[in-house]
PDB file of C-alpha atoms in Angstrom:
ATOM      1  CA  MET A   1     -22.743  -7.461   1.566  1.00 70.00           C
ATOM      2  CA  ASN A   2     -23.543  -4.461  -0.098  1.00 82.00           C
ATOM      3  CA  TYR A   3     -22.095  -0.760   0.631  1.00 86.00           C
ATOM      4  CA  LEU A   4     -22.970   2.802   0.488  1.00 91.00           C
ATOM      5  CA  GLN A   5     -21.082   4.967  -1.606  1.00 92.00           C
ATOM      6  CA  TYR A   6     -20.885   8.823  -0.415  1.00 97.00           C
ATOM      7  CA  THR A   7     -20.111  11.109  -3.499  1.00 96.00           C
ATOM      8  CA  PHE A   8     -18.428  14.074  -3.574  1.00 97.00           C
ATOM      9  CA  PRO A   9     -18.211  16.528  -5.711  1.00 96.00           C
ATOM     10  CA  ALA A  10     -14.924  18.014  -4.918  1.00 95.00           C
ATOM     11  CA  THR A  11     -11.742  19.331  -6.891  1.00 92.00           C
ATOM     12  CA  PRO A  12      -8.460  16.690  -7.052  1.00 85.00           C
ATOM     13  CA  ASP A  13      -6.912  19.179  -4.603  1.00 86.00           C
ATOM     14  CA  LEU A  14     -10.101  19.386  -1.758  1.00 93.00           C
ATOM     15  CA  GLN A  15     -10.659  15.715  -2.353  1.00 90.00           C
ATOM     16  CA  GLU A  16      -7.112  14.593  -0.936  1.00 86.00           C
ATOM     17  CA  ILE A  17      -7.864  17.019   1.874  1.00 91.00           C
ATOM     18  CA  LEU A  18     -11.711  15.153   1.953  1.00 94.00           C
ATOM     19  CA  VAL A  19      -9.939  10.911   1.488  1.00 89.00           C
ATOM     20  CA  ALA A  20      -8.070  12.682   5.377  1.00 88.00           C
ATOM     21  CA  LEU A  21     -10.688  13.325   7.524  1.00 91.00           C
ATOM     22  CA  LEU A  22     -12.885  11.077   6.768  1.00 92.00           C
ATOM     23  CA  GLY A  23      -9.998   8.304   7.129  1.00 84.00           C
ATOM     24  CA  ASP A  24     -11.655   7.336  10.505  1.00 84.00           C
ATOM     25  CA  LEU A  25     -14.686   6.981   9.688  1.00 90.00           C
ATOM     26  CA  PRO A  26     -15.472   2.909   8.633  1.00 88.00           C
ATOM     27  CA  PHE A  27     -14.966   3.684   4.927  1.00 88.00           C
ATOM     28  CA  ASP A  28     -12.696   0.777   3.396  1.00 77.00           C
ATOM     29  CA  THR A  29     -11.771   2.044  -0.371  1.00 77.00           C
ATOM     30  CA  PHE A  30     -11.871   5.959  -1.199  1.00 83.00           C
ATOM     31  CA  GLU A  31     -11.880   7.006  -5.438  1.00 81.00           C
ATOM     32  CA  GLU A  32     -10.477  10.292  -6.830  1.00 81.00           C
ATOM     33  CA  GLY A  33     -11.987  11.342 -10.010  1.00 82.00           C
ATOM     34  CA  SER A  34     -11.616  14.033 -12.122  1.00 83.00           C
ATOM     35  CA  GLU A  35     -15.191  16.084 -11.238  1.00 91.00           C
ATOM     36  CA  ASN A  36     -15.725  13.555  -7.922  1.00 92.00           C
ATOM     37  CA  LEU A  37     -14.665  11.777  -4.579  1.00 93.00           C
ATOM     38  CA  MET A  38     -16.388   7.972  -4.625  1.00 91.00           C
ATOM     39  CA  ALA A  39     -16.433   6.591  -0.775  1.00 91.00           C
ATOM     40  CA  PHE A  40     -16.903   2.931   0.245  1.00 87.00           C
ATOM     41  CA  VAL A  41     -18.639   1.689   3.311  1.00 88.00           C
ATOM     42  CA  PRO A  42     -20.056  -1.718   3.949  1.00 85.00           C
ATOM     43  CA  MET A  43     -23.654  -1.242   5.093  1.00 89.00           C
ATOM     44  CA  PRO A  44     -24.131   0.704   8.183  1.00 89.00           C
ATOM     45  CA  ALA A  45     -26.777  -0.689  10.819  1.00 89.00           C
ATOM     46  CA  ASP A  46     -27.738   3.429  11.746  1.00 94.00           C
ATOM     47  CA  VAL A  47     -27.189   4.802   8.152  1.00 94.00           C
ATOM     48  CA  ALA A  48     -28.382   7.935   9.483  1.00 96.00           C
ATOM     49  CA  ALA A  49     -25.722   8.087  12.093  1.00 96.00           C
ATOM     50  CA  LEU A  50     -22.996   7.379   9.917  1.00 96.00           C
ATOM     51  CA  SER A  51     -24.084  10.218   7.803  1.00 97.00           C
ATOM     52  CA  ALA A  52     -24.047  12.369  10.669  1.00 97.00           C
ATOM     53  CA  GLU A  53     -20.972  11.971  10.946  1.00 96.00           C
ATOM     54  CA  VAL A  54     -19.999  12.910   6.752  1.00 97.00           C
ATOM     55  CA  GLN A  55     -22.474  16.140   6.844  1.00 97.00           C
ATOM     56  CA  GLU A  56     -20.462  17.443  10.137  1.00 96.00           C
ATOM     57  CA  ILE A  57     -16.719  16.762   9.106  1.00 96.00           C
ATOM     58  CA  VAL A  58     -17.325  18.146   5.007  1.00 97.00           C
ATOM     59  CA  GLU A  59     -20.730  20.748   5.764  1.00 96.00           C
ATOM     60  CA  PRO A  60     -17.847  22.980   6.915  1.00 94.00           C
ATOM     61  CA  LEU A  61     -15.813  23.198   3.690  1.00 95.00           C
ATOM     62  CA  GLY A  62     -18.342  23.561   1.332  1.00 96.00           C
ATOM     63  CA  VAL A  63     -19.201  20.155   0.451  1.00 97.00           C
ATOM     64  CA  GLY A  64     -21.925  18.006  -0.338  1.00 96.00           C
ATOM     65  CA  PHE A  65     -22.951  14.286  -1.077  1.00 97.00           C
ATOM     66  CA  SER A  66     -25.032  11.617  -2.477  1.00 97.00           C
ATOM     67  CA  VAL A  67     -25.258   8.082  -0.600  1.00 97.00           C
ATOM     68  CA  GLN A  68     -26.377   5.400  -3.181  1.00 94.00           C
ATOM     69  CA  GLU A  69     -26.235   1.657  -2.052  1.00 91.00           C
ATOM     70  CA  ILE A  70     -23.986  -0.703  -4.545  1.00 83.00           C
ATOM     71  CA  PRO A  71     -24.990  -4.295  -4.290  1.00 76.00           C
ATOM     72  CA  TYR A  72     -21.181  -5.932  -3.555  1.00 66.00           C
ATOM     73  CA  GLN A  73     -20.204  -8.170  -6.102  1.00 60.00           C
ATOM     74  CA  ASN A  74     -20.062  -5.455  -9.141  1.00 60.00           C
ATOM     75  CA  TRP A  75     -17.239  -4.485  -6.914  1.00 61.00           C
ATOM     76  CA  ASN A  76     -14.533  -6.547  -8.775  1.00 61.00           C
ATOM     77  CA  VAL A  77     -16.344  -5.239 -12.046  1.00 65.00           C
ATOM     78  CA  ILE A  78     -16.157  -1.519 -10.850  1.00 64.00           C
ATOM     79  CA  TRP A  79     -11.854  -2.059 -10.703  1.00 61.00           C
ATOM     80  CA  GLU A  80     -11.649  -4.379 -13.814  1.00 62.00           C
ATOM     81  CA  SER A  81     -12.291  -1.846 -15.485  1.00 62.00           C
ATOM     82  CA  ASN A  82     -11.043   1.388 -13.205  1.00 65.00           C
ATOM     83  CA  PHE A  83      -8.056  -0.801 -12.265  1.00 72.00           C
ATOM     84  CA  GLN A  84      -4.572   1.048 -14.406  1.00 80.00           C
ATOM     85  CA  PRO A  85      -1.158  -0.991 -13.958  1.00 88.00           C
ATOM     86  CA  ILE A  86       1.547   1.698 -12.640  1.00 88.00           C
ATOM     87  CA  THR A  87       5.021   1.210 -11.606  1.00 94.00           C
ATOM     88  CA  VAL A  88       7.154   3.305  -9.457  1.00 95.00           C
ATOM     89  CA  GLY A  89      10.289   4.146 -11.662  1.00 94.00           C
ATOM     90  CA  ASP A  90      12.542   1.418 -12.981  1.00 96.00           C
ATOM     91  CA  PHE A  91      11.882   0.028  -9.240  1.00 97.00           C
ATOM     92  CA  CYS A  92       8.316  -1.611  -8.816  1.00 97.00           C
ATOM     93  CA  GLY A  93       5.642  -1.733 -10.720  1.00 95.00           C
ATOM     94  CA  VAL A  94       2.729  -2.572  -9.970  1.00 94.00           C
ATOM     95  CA  ARG A  95      -0.194  -5.262 -11.568  1.00 92.00           C
ATOM     96  CA  ALA A  96      -3.374  -6.960 -11.539  1.00 88.00           C
ATOM     97  CA  ASP A  97      -3.735 -11.183 -11.663  1.00 87.00           C
ATOM     98  CA  PHE A  98      -5.625  -9.674 -15.051  1.00 83.00           C
ATOM     99  CA  HIS A  99      -3.350  -7.715 -16.821  1.00 87.00           C
ATOM    100  CA  ALA A 100       0.722  -9.079 -19.075  1.00 91.00           C
ATOM    101  CA  PRO A 101       3.211  -9.229 -16.748  1.00 94.00           C
ATOM    102  CA  MET A 102       5.311  -6.256 -16.608  1.00 94.00           C
ATOM    103  CA  GLU A 103       8.956  -5.027 -18.338  1.00 93.00           C
ATOM    104  CA  GLY A 104      11.243  -3.107 -17.252  1.00 95.00           C
ATOM    105  CA  VAL A 105      11.310  -2.881 -13.288  1.00 97.00           C
ATOM    106  CA  GLN A 106      13.225  -4.335 -11.151  1.00 97.00           C
ATOM    107  CA  HIS A 107      10.370  -6.163  -9.067  1.00 98.00           C
ATOM    108  CA  GLU A 108       6.033  -6.482 -10.120  1.00 98.00           C
ATOM    109  CA  ILE A 109       4.154  -6.953  -7.326  1.00 97.00           C
ATOM    110  CA  ILE A 110       0.530  -8.755  -8.795  1.00 95.00           C
ATOM    111  CA  ILE A 111      -1.866  -6.240  -6.354  1.00 90.00           C
ATOM    112  CA  ASN A 112      -5.892  -7.887  -6.992  1.00 82.00           C
ATOM    113  CA  PRO A 113      -7.503  -4.934  -4.639  1.00 67.00           C
ATOM    114  CA  LYS A 114     -11.512  -5.865  -3.959  1.00 66.00           C
ATOM    115  CA  MET A 115     -12.298  -3.729  -0.960  1.00 57.00           C
ATOM    116  CA  ALA A 116      -9.496  -2.889  -0.099  1.00 53.00           C
ATOM    117  CA  PHE A 117      -6.826  -0.002  -0.183  1.00 61.00           C
ATOM    118  CA  GLY A 118      -3.811   0.253  -1.577  1.00 62.00           C
ATOM    119  CA  THR A 119      -2.573   0.610  -5.319  1.00 64.00           C
ATOM    120  CA  GLY A 120       0.656   2.045  -6.000  1.00 61.00           C
ATOM    121  CA  HIS A 121      -2.058   4.604  -7.524  1.00 68.00           C
ATOM    122  CA  HIS A 122      -2.456   6.928  -4.379  1.00 79.00           C
ATOM    123  CA  GLU A 123       0.365   9.792  -3.551  1.00 86.00           C
ATOM    124  CA  THR A 124       0.816   8.001   0.214  1.00 90.00           C
ATOM    125  CA  THR A 125       1.544   4.623  -1.015  1.00 92.00           C
ATOM    126  CA  HIS A 126       2.989   5.645  -4.004  1.00 93.00           C
ATOM    127  CA  MET A 127       6.152   7.770  -0.980  1.00 96.00           C
ATOM    128  CA  VAL A 128       6.377   5.111   0.136  1.00 98.00           C
ATOM    129  CA  MET A 129       7.300   3.052  -1.855  1.00 97.00           C
ATOM    130  CA  GLN A 130       9.648   5.333  -3.020  1.00 97.00           C
ATOM    131  CA  LEU A 131      11.009   5.304   0.562  1.00 98.00           C
ATOM    132  CA  MET A 132      11.530   2.078   0.247  1.00 98.00           C
ATOM    133  CA  ALA A 133      13.347   1.783  -2.202  1.00 98.00           C
ATOM    134  CA  ASP A 134      16.449   3.648  -0.324  1.00 97.00           C
ATOM    135  CA  LEU A 135      16.657   0.352   2.886  1.00 98.00           C
ATOM    136  CA  ASP A 136      17.723  -2.725   2.695  1.00 98.00           C
ATOM    137  CA  PHE A 137      15.856  -5.513   3.986  1.00 99.00           C
ATOM    138  CA  ARG A 138      17.519  -7.912   3.141  1.00 98.00           C
ATOM    139  CA  GLY A 139      17.115 -10.523   6.430  1.00 98.00           C
ATOM    140  CA  LYS A 140      14.935  -7.808   7.947  1.00 99.00           C
ATOM    141  CA  ARG A 141      11.813  -7.871  10.083  1.00 99.00           C
ATOM    142  CA  VAL A 142       8.808  -6.009   8.994  1.00 99.00           C
ATOM    143  CA  PHE A 143       5.552  -4.546  10.976  1.00 99.00           C
ATOM    144  CA  ASP A 144       3.076  -2.728   8.075  1.00 99.00           C
ATOM    145  CA  PHE A 145       0.624  -1.389  10.360  1.00 98.00           C
ATOM    146  CA  GLY A 146      -2.597  -0.984   8.627  1.00 94.00           C
ATOM    147  CA  CYS A 147      -1.731  -2.480   5.002  1.00 95.00           C
ATOM    148  CA  GLY A 148      -4.095  -2.208   3.374  1.00 90.00           C
ATOM    149  CA  THR A 149      -3.827  -4.703   0.099  1.00 90.00           C
ATOM    150  CA  GLY A 150      -0.735  -6.298   1.497  1.00 95.00           C
ATOM    151  CA  ILE A 151       1.381  -4.667  -1.478  1.00 95.00           C
ATOM    152  CA  LEU A 152       4.374  -2.819   1.420  1.00 98.00           C
ATOM    153  CA  ALA A 153       4.337  -5.606   2.436  1.00 98.00           C
ATOM    154  CA  ILE A 154       4.892  -7.665   0.024  1.00 98.00           C
ATOM    155  CA  LEU A 155       6.715  -4.930  -1.377  1.00 98.00           C
ATOM    156  CA  ALA A 156       9.241  -5.857   1.824  1.00 99.00           C
ATOM    157  CA  ALA A 157       9.150  -9.918   1.637  1.00 99.00           C
ATOM    158  CA  LYS A 158      10.149  -9.064  -2.396  1.00 98.00           C
ATOM    159  CA  LEU A 159      12.940  -6.979  -0.902  1.00 98.00           C
ATOM    160  CA  GLY A 160      14.053 -10.378   0.485  1.00 98.00           C
ATOM    161  CA  ALA A 161      12.021  -9.421   4.171  1.00 99.00           C
ATOM    162  CA  VAL A 162      12.953 -13.357   6.571  1.00 98.00           C
ATOM    163  CA  ALA A 163       9.857 -12.653   8.528  1.00 98.00           C
ATOM    164  CA  ILE A 164       6.992  -9.070   7.825  1.00 99.00           C
ATOM    165  CA  ASP A 165       3.722  -9.362  10.416  1.00 98.00           C
ATOM    166  CA  ALA A 166       0.627  -6.778   9.223  1.00 98.00           C
ATOM    167  CA  VAL A 167      -2.086  -5.820  10.416  1.00 98.00           C
ATOM    168  CA  ASP A 168      -5.316  -4.381   9.807  1.00 94.00           C
ATOM    169  CA  ILE A 169      -8.188  -3.626  11.485  1.00 89.00           C
ATOM    170  CA  GLU A 170     -10.876  -4.441   8.351  1.00 85.00           C
ATOM    171  CA  PRO A 171     -11.936  -7.139   7.693  1.00 87.00           C
ATOM    172  CA  PRO A 172     -11.489  -7.379   4.253  1.00 83.00           C
ATOM    173  CA  SER A 173      -8.270  -5.477   4.218  1.00 88.00           C
ATOM    174  CA  PHE A 174      -6.701  -8.844   6.101  1.00 94.00           C
ATOM    175  CA  GLU A 175      -8.480 -11.096   3.798  1.00 92.00           C
ATOM    176  CA  ASN A 176      -7.347 -10.037   0.569  1.00 91.00           C
ATOM    177  CA  THR A 177      -3.868  -9.284   1.829  1.00 95.00           C
ATOM    178  CA  LEU A 178      -4.341 -12.686   2.484  1.00 97.00           C
ATOM    179  CA  GLU A 179      -4.346 -13.643  -0.872  1.00 95.00           C
ATOM    180  CA  ASN A 180      -2.326 -11.377  -2.459  1.00 96.00           C
ATOM    181  CA  ALA A 181       0.268 -12.926  -0.272  1.00 98.00           C
ATOM    182  CA  LYS A 182      -0.339 -15.783  -1.914  1.00 98.00           C
ATOM    183  CA  ILE A 183      -0.599 -14.567  -5.525  1.00 97.00           C
ATOM    184  CA  ASN A 184       2.580 -13.212  -5.325  1.00 98.00           C
ATOM    185  CA  GLY A 185       4.046 -16.466  -3.280  1.00 98.00           C
ATOM    186  CA  VAL A 186       5.875 -14.797  -0.128  1.00 98.00           C
ATOM    187  CA  SER A 187       2.982 -16.147   2.597  1.00 98.00           C
ATOM    188  CA  ASP A 188       5.806 -18.086   4.059  1.00 98.00           C
ATOM    189  CA  VAL A 189       7.293 -14.691   4.916  1.00 99.00           C
ATOM    190  CA  LEU A 190       4.090 -12.520   5.763  1.00 99.00           C
ATOM    191  CA  HIS A 191       1.339 -12.992   9.012  1.00 98.00           C
ATOM    192  CA  ALA A 192      -1.664 -11.000   8.089  1.00 98.00           C
ATOM    193  CA  LEU A 193      -3.341 -10.326  11.182  1.00 98.00           C
ATOM    194  CA  LEU A 194      -6.472  -9.039  12.008  1.00 96.00           C
ATOM    195  CA  GLY A 195      -7.196  -6.312  14.091  1.00 95.00           C
ATOM    196  CA  ASP A 196      -5.889  -3.038  16.065  1.00 95.00           C
ATOM    197  CA  LEU A 197      -2.388  -3.322  17.636  1.00 96.00           C
ATOM    198  CA  SER A 198      -2.578  -4.819  20.784  1.00 95.00           C
ATOM    199  CA  VAL A 199      -3.073  -7.808  18.541  1.00 96.00           C
ATOM    200  CA  VAL A 200       0.571  -7.525  17.379  1.00 97.00           C
ATOM    201  CA  GLU A 201       3.048  -9.664  19.562  1.00 94.00           C
ATOM    202  CA  GLY A 202       5.571  -8.749  17.774  1.00 93.00           C
ATOM    203  CA  SER A 203       8.553  -5.969  18.593  1.00 95.00           C
ATOM    204  CA  GLY A 204      12.582  -5.270  17.360  1.00 97.00           C
ATOM    205  CA  TYR A 205      10.928  -5.044  14.404  1.00 99.00           C
ATOM    206  CA  ASP A 206      14.023  -3.864  12.187  1.00 99.00           C
ATOM    207  CA  ILE A 207      11.512  -1.309   9.843  1.00 99.00           C
ATOM    208  CA  ILE A 208       7.890  -0.756  10.806  1.00 99.00           C
ATOM    209  CA  LEU A 209       5.408   0.497   7.540  1.00 99.00           C
ATOM    210  CA  ALA A 210       2.881   3.276   8.462  1.00 98.00           C
ATOM    211  CA  ASN A 211       0.563   4.301   5.209  1.00 95.00           C
ATOM    212  CA  ILE A 212      -2.786   5.527   7.693  1.00 91.00           C
ATOM    213  CA  ASN A 213      -3.744   8.743   8.962  1.00 87.00           C
ATOM    214  CA  ARG A 214      -2.407  11.214  10.985  1.00 89.00           C
ATOM    215  CA  GLY A 215      -4.783  10.782  13.642  1.00 89.00           C
ATOM    216  CA  VAL A 216      -3.779   7.120  13.809  1.00 92.00           C
ATOM    217  CA  ILE A 217      -0.844   7.522  13.862  1.00 95.00           C
ATOM    218  CA  LEU A 218      -0.091  10.153  16.015  1.00 95.00           C
ATOM    219  CA  ASP A 219      -1.601   7.755  18.518  1.00 95.00           C
ATOM    220  CA  ALA A 220       0.260   5.008  17.921  1.00 97.00           C
ATOM    221  CA  PHE A 221       3.769   6.733  17.854  1.00 98.00           C
ATOM    222  CA  PRO A 222       4.147   5.472  21.554  1.00 98.00           C
ATOM    223  CA  THR A 223       3.786   1.471  20.376  1.00 98.00           C
ATOM    224  CA  LEU A 224       5.084   1.937  18.107  1.00 98.00           C
ATOM    225  CA  HIS A 225       8.070   3.340  19.575  1.00 98.00           C
ATOM    226  CA  GLN A 226       7.907   0.312  21.470  1.00 97.00           C
ATOM    227  CA  LYS A 227       7.706  -2.315  18.795  1.00 98.00           C
ATOM    228  CA  LEU A 228      10.220  -0.206  16.644  1.00 98.00           C
ATOM    229  CA  LYS A 229      14.397  -2.316  17.821  1.00 97.00           C
ATOM    230  CA  GLN A 230      16.285   0.500  18.323  1.00 95.00           C
ATOM    231  CA  GLY A 231      18.641   1.862  15.559  1.00 95.00           C
ATOM    232  CA  GLY A 232      15.537   0.929  14.119  1.00 98.00           C
ATOM    233  CA  ILE A 233      13.210   3.024  10.581  1.00 99.00           C
ATOM    234  CA  LEU A 234       9.256   3.645  11.012  1.00 99.00           C
ATOM    235  CA  LEU A 235       7.986   4.740   7.261  1.00 99.00           C
ATOM    236  CA  ILE A 236       4.615   7.282   7.672  1.00 98.00           C
ATOM    237  CA  SER A 237       2.447   8.658   4.653  1.00 96.00           C
ATOM    238  CA  GLY A 238      -0.963   8.912   4.773  1.00 90.00           C
ATOM    239  CA  ILE A 239      -0.389  12.437   5.709  1.00 90.00           C
ATOM    240  CA  LEU A 240      -1.431  16.059   4.501  1.00 88.00           C
ATOM    241  CA  LYS A 241       1.505  18.477   4.069  1.00 91.00           C
ATOM    242  CA  THR A 242      -0.313  21.135   5.848  1.00 88.00           C
ATOM    243  CA  ASP A 243       0.000  18.300   8.619  1.00 92.00           C
ATOM    244  CA  ARG A 244       3.660  18.181   9.155  1.00 95.00           C
ATOM    245  CA  GLU A 245       4.703  20.102  12.064  1.00 95.00           C
ATOM    246  CA  LEU A 246       2.017  18.576  14.589  1.00 95.00           C
ATOM    247  CA  VAL A 247       3.004  15.434  12.979  1.00 96.00           C
ATOM    248  CA  LEU A 248       6.668  15.997  13.412  1.00 97.00           C
ATOM    249  CA  ALA A 249       5.963  18.337  17.186  1.00 97.00           C
ATOM    250  CA  GLU A 250       4.694  15.139  18.073  1.00 97.00           C
ATOM    251  CA  ALA A 251       7.374  12.741  16.863  1.00 98.00           C
ATOM    252  CA  LEU A 252       9.994  14.122  18.008  1.00 97.00           C
ATOM    253  CA  GLN A 253       8.538  13.861  21.914  1.00 97.00           C
ATOM    254  CA  HIS A 254       8.099  10.041  21.390  1.00 97.00           C
ATOM    255  CA  GLY A 255      11.610  10.055  20.507  1.00 96.00           C
ATOM    256  CA  PHE A 256      12.568   9.836  16.576  1.00 98.00           C
ATOM    257  CA  SER A 257      13.876  12.277  14.211  1.00 97.00           C
ATOM    258  CA  PRO A 258      13.438  12.673  10.861  1.00 97.00           C
ATOM    259  CA  VAL A 259      15.792  11.480   7.788  1.00 97.00           C
ATOM    260  CA  GLN A 260      14.057  11.722   5.941  1.00 97.00           C
ATOM    261  CA  SER A 261      10.517  12.971   3.594  1.00 97.00           C
ATOM    262  CA  LEU A 262       8.659  13.376   0.767  1.00 97.00           C
ATOM    263  CA  GLU A 263       5.582  15.272  -0.878  1.00 95.00           C
ATOM    264  CA  LYS A 264       2.908  14.211  -3.613  1.00 91.00           C
ATOM    265  CA  GLY A 265       0.113  15.703  -3.795  1.00 85.00           C
ATOM    266  CA  ASN A 266      -1.303  17.751  -0.740  1.00 84.00           C
ATOM    267  CA  TRP A 267       0.723  14.261   1.135  1.00 90.00           C
ATOM    268  CA  LEU A 268       3.417  14.276   2.663  1.00 94.00           C
ATOM    269  CA  ALA A 269       5.632  10.640   3.284  1.00 97.00           C
ATOM    270  CA  VAL A 270       9.020  10.740   6.021  1.00 98.00           C
ATOM    271  CA  ARG A 271      11.521   8.353   7.490  1.00 99.00           C
ATOM    272  CA  LEU A 272      12.177   8.336  10.805  1.00 98.00           C
ATOM    273  CA  HIS A 273      15.213   6.730  13.226  1.00 97.00           C
TER     274      HIS A 273
END
């Protein structure tokens, strides 16, 4: 399947706002650059309708965009030319399988991202991994809501979680999670699911990870509260700092209490109990 690439000329700060605003549209992946944001989406049935939705979102910000079709088979080449290993202090390192093994980190994750979000490069993923460093995953049951590449679920497995459900609504993310779980040797404890929250039958999770976007998280708070065991921990990100009060007020309304938060760039990550 071919993809459409939407290119938005924008400063880095504005790019982060655009990613948050465009998050509810069917884009698989966003790639941020020094001068442009690129967003990729499988070829839709109605290109004009999608572009009209994009226009409605970006026009108030004074942002234009261009659209071009790219062959699907070029995607791996694009990633291999741009994807560089990253570290979260000495806690964790993330690399692709074509990179040399990493030294000086406690945990190493191999991610071949393809068309799925989550390599550790984005501030939101990076912050959730930082929050995970302070938690004890040994023997725990974990739910990764909106798993993307599976990076957070895989890290949970490497930290000792014994059962992990990871769900994503996008087929490329589901397939990529399965592949990355196998590469990292955690397929025995990581169960990937394709769909929304309704396909997840599990409950009583010790820890839930939700790195998605504001709209999805707000809608999911009631269900996430039901699925989290008493005394459990919810880590959320994909939220702009400007939405802090709105999100925390909604979290409190559904029985969650904020314990810790991190900020990076324009983004926020929060640990809730």
